[in-house]
mmCIF file of C-alpha atoms in Angstrom:
data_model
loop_
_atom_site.group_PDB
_atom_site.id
_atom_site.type_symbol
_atom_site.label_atom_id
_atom_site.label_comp_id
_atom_site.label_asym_id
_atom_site.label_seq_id
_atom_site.Cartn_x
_atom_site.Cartn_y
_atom_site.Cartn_z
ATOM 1 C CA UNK A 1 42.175 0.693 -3.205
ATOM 2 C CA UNK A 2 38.476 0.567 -1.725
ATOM 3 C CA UNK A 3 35.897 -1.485 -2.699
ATOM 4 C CA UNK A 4 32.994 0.706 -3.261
ATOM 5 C CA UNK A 5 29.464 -1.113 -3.262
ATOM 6 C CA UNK A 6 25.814 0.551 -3.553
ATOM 7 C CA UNK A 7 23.463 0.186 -1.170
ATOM 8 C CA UNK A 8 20.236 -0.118 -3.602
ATOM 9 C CA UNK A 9 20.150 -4.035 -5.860
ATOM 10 C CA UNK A 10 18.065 -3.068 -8.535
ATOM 11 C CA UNK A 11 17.688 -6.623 -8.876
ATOM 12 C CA UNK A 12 16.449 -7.571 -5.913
ATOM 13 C CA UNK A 13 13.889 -4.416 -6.211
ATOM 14 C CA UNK A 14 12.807 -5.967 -9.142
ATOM 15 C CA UNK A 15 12.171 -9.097 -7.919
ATOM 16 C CA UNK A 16 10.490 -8.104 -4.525
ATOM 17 C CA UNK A 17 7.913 -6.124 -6.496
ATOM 18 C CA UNK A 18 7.572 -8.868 -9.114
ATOM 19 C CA UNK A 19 6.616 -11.174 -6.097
ATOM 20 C CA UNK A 20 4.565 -8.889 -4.028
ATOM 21 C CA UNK A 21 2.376 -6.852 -6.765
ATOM 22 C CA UNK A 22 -0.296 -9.461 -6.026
ATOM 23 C CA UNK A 23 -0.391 -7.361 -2.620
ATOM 24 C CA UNK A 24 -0.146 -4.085 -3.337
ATOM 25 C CA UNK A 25 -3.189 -5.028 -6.050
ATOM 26 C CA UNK A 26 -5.265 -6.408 -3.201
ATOM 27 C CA UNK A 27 -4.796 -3.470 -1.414
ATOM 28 C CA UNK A 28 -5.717 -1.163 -4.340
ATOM 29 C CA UNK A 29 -9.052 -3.169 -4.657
ATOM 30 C CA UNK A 30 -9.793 -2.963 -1.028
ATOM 31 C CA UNK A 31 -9.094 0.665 -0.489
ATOM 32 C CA UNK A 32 -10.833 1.489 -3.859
ATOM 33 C CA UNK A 33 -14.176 -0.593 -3.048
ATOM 34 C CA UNK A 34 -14.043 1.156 0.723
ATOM 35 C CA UNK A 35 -14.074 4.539 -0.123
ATOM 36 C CA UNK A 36 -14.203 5.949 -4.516
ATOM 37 C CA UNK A 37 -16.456 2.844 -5.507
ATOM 38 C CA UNK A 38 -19.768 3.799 -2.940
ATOM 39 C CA UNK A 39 -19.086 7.521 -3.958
ATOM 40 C CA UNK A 40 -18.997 6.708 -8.094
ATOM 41 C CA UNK A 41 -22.275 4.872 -7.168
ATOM 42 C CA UNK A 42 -24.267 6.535 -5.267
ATOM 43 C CA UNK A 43 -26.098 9.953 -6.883
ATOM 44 C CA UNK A 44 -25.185 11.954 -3.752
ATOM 45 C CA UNK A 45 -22.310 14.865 -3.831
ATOM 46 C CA UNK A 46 -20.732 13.365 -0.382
ATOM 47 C CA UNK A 47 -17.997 16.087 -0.872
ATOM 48 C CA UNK A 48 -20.366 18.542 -0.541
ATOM 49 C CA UNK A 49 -20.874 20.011 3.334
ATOM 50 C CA UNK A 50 -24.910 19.265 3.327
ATOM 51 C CA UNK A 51 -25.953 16.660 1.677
ATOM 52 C CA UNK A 52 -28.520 15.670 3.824
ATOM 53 C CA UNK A 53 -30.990 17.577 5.209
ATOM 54 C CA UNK A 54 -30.704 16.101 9.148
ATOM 55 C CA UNK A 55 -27.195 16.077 9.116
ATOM 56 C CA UNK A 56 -24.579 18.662 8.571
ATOM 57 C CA UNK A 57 -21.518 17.241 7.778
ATOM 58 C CA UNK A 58 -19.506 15.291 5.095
ATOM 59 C CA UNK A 59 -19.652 11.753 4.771
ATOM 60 C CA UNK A 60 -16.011 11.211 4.523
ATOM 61 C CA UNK A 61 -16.498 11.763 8.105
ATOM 62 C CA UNK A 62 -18.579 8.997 9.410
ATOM 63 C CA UNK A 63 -16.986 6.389 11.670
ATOM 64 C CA UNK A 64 -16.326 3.551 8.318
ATOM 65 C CA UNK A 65 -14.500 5.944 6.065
ATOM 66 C CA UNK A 66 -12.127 7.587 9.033
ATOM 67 C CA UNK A 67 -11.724 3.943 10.774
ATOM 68 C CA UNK A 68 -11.521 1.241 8.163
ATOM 69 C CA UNK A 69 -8.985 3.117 6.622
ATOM 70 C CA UNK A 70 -7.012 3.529 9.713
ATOM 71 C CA UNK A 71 -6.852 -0.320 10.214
ATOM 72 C CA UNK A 72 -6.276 -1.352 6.993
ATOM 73 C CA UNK A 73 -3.404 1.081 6.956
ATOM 74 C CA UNK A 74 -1.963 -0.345 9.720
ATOM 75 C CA UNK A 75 -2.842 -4.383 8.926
ATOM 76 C CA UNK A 76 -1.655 -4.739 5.364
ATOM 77 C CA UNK A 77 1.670 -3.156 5.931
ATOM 78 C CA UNK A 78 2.458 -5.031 8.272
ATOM 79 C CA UNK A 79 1.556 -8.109 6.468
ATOM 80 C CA UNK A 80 3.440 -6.669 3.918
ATOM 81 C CA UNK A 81 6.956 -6.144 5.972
ATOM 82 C CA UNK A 82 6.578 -9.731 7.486
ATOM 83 C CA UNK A 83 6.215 -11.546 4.006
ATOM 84 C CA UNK A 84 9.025 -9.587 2.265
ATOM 85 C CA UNK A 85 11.385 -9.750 5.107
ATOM 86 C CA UNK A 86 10.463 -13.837 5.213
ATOM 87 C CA UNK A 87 14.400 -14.342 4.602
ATOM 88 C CA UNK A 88 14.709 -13.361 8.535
ATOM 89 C CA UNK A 89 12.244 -15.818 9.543
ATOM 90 C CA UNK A 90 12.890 -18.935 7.152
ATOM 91 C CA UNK A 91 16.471 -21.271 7.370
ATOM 92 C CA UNK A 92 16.573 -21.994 3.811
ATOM 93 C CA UNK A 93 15.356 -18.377 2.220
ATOM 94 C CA UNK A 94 18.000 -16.932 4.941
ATOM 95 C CA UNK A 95 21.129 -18.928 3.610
ATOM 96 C CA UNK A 96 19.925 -18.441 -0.110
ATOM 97 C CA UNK A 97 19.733 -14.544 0.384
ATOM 98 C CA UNK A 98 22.833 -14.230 2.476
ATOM 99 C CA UNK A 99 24.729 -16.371 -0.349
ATOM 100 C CA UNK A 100 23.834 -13.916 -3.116
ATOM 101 C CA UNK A 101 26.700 -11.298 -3.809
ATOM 102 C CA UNK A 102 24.810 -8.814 -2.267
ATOM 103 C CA UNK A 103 25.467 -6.768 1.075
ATOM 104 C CA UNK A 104 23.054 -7.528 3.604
ATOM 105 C CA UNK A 105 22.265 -3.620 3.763
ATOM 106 C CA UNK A 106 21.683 -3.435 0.204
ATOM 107 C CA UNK A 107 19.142 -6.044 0.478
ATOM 108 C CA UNK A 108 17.510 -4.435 3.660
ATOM 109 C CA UNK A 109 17.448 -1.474 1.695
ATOM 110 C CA UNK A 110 16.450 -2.590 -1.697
ATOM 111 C CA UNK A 111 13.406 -4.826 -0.167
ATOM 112 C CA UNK A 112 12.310 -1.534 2.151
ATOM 113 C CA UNK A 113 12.107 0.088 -1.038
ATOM 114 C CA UNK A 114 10.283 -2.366 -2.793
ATOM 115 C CA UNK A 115 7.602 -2.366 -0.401
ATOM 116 C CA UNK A 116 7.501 1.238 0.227
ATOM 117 C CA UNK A 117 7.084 1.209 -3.412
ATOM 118 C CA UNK A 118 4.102 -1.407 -3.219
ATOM 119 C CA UNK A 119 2.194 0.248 -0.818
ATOM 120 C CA UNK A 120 2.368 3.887 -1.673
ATOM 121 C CA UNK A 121 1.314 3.059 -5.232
ATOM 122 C CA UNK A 122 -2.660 1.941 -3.971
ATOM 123 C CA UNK A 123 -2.663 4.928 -2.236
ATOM 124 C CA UNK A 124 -1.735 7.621 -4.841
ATOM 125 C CA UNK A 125 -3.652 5.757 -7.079
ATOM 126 C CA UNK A 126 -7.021 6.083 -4.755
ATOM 127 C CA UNK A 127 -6.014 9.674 -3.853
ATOM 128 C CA UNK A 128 -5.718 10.399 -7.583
ATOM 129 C CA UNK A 129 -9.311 8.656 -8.330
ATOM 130 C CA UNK A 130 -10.691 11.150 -5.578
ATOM 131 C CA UNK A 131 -8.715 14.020 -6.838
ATOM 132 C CA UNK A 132 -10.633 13.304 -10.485
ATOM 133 C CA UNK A 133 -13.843 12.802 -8.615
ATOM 134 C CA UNK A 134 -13.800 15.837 -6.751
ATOM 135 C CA UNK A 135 -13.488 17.869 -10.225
ATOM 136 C CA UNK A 136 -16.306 16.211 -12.061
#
């Protein structure tokens, strides 16, 4: 008879995103004071193609809003990935998580998840802000 195990811990999930949503929060705040917050401020359209009279183009595509972005996508996640996969770089956290019943692919795959899940979230939420913005 075979054994069959999952490859997804719904546990672990849980607690990865329990422990990280401090993260994923920061990165909301940062993304959403970068580029919706100076937008909902300001009285110009910046969606619209002139809104100046000496330049003619948007100003979603200044050097900040294309290359801030950019690095900050490429930073946090990476911050990200090294503090949930700590259990690789720690002794202790590495015998504690290898001693739970769990397969060592359904944790790899269950805290991949988890952060996927923790950093796609800011973004939909900031794209979804726009999105509203952009009707209004």
């Amino acid at each position: 008879m075979t054994w069959v195990t999952s490859l997804f811990n719904k546990g672990i999930f849980k607690n990865t995103l329990k422990r990280f949503k401090w993260g994923s929060i920061l990165y909301f705040a940062i993304l959403f004071f970068a580029i919706p917050f100076p937008i909902l401020v300001s009285n110009i359209n910046y969606m619209s193609v002139n809104y100046l009279p000496h330049r003619n183009y948007s100003m979603l595509l200044e050097d900040f809003y294309i290359i801030f972005p950019i690095l900050v996508a490429t930073i946090v996640p990476t911050i990200v990935a090294v503090l949930v996969q700590h259990n690789v770089h720690s002794a202790k956290q590495g015998i504690f998580m290898h001693g739970l019943p769990v397969s060592r692919k359904a944790t790899f795959v269950s805290q991949h998840l988890a952060s996927g899940v923790l950093m796609a979230a800011p973004v939909i939420a900031n794209a979804i802000i726009l999105l509203l913005m952009s009707f209004s």
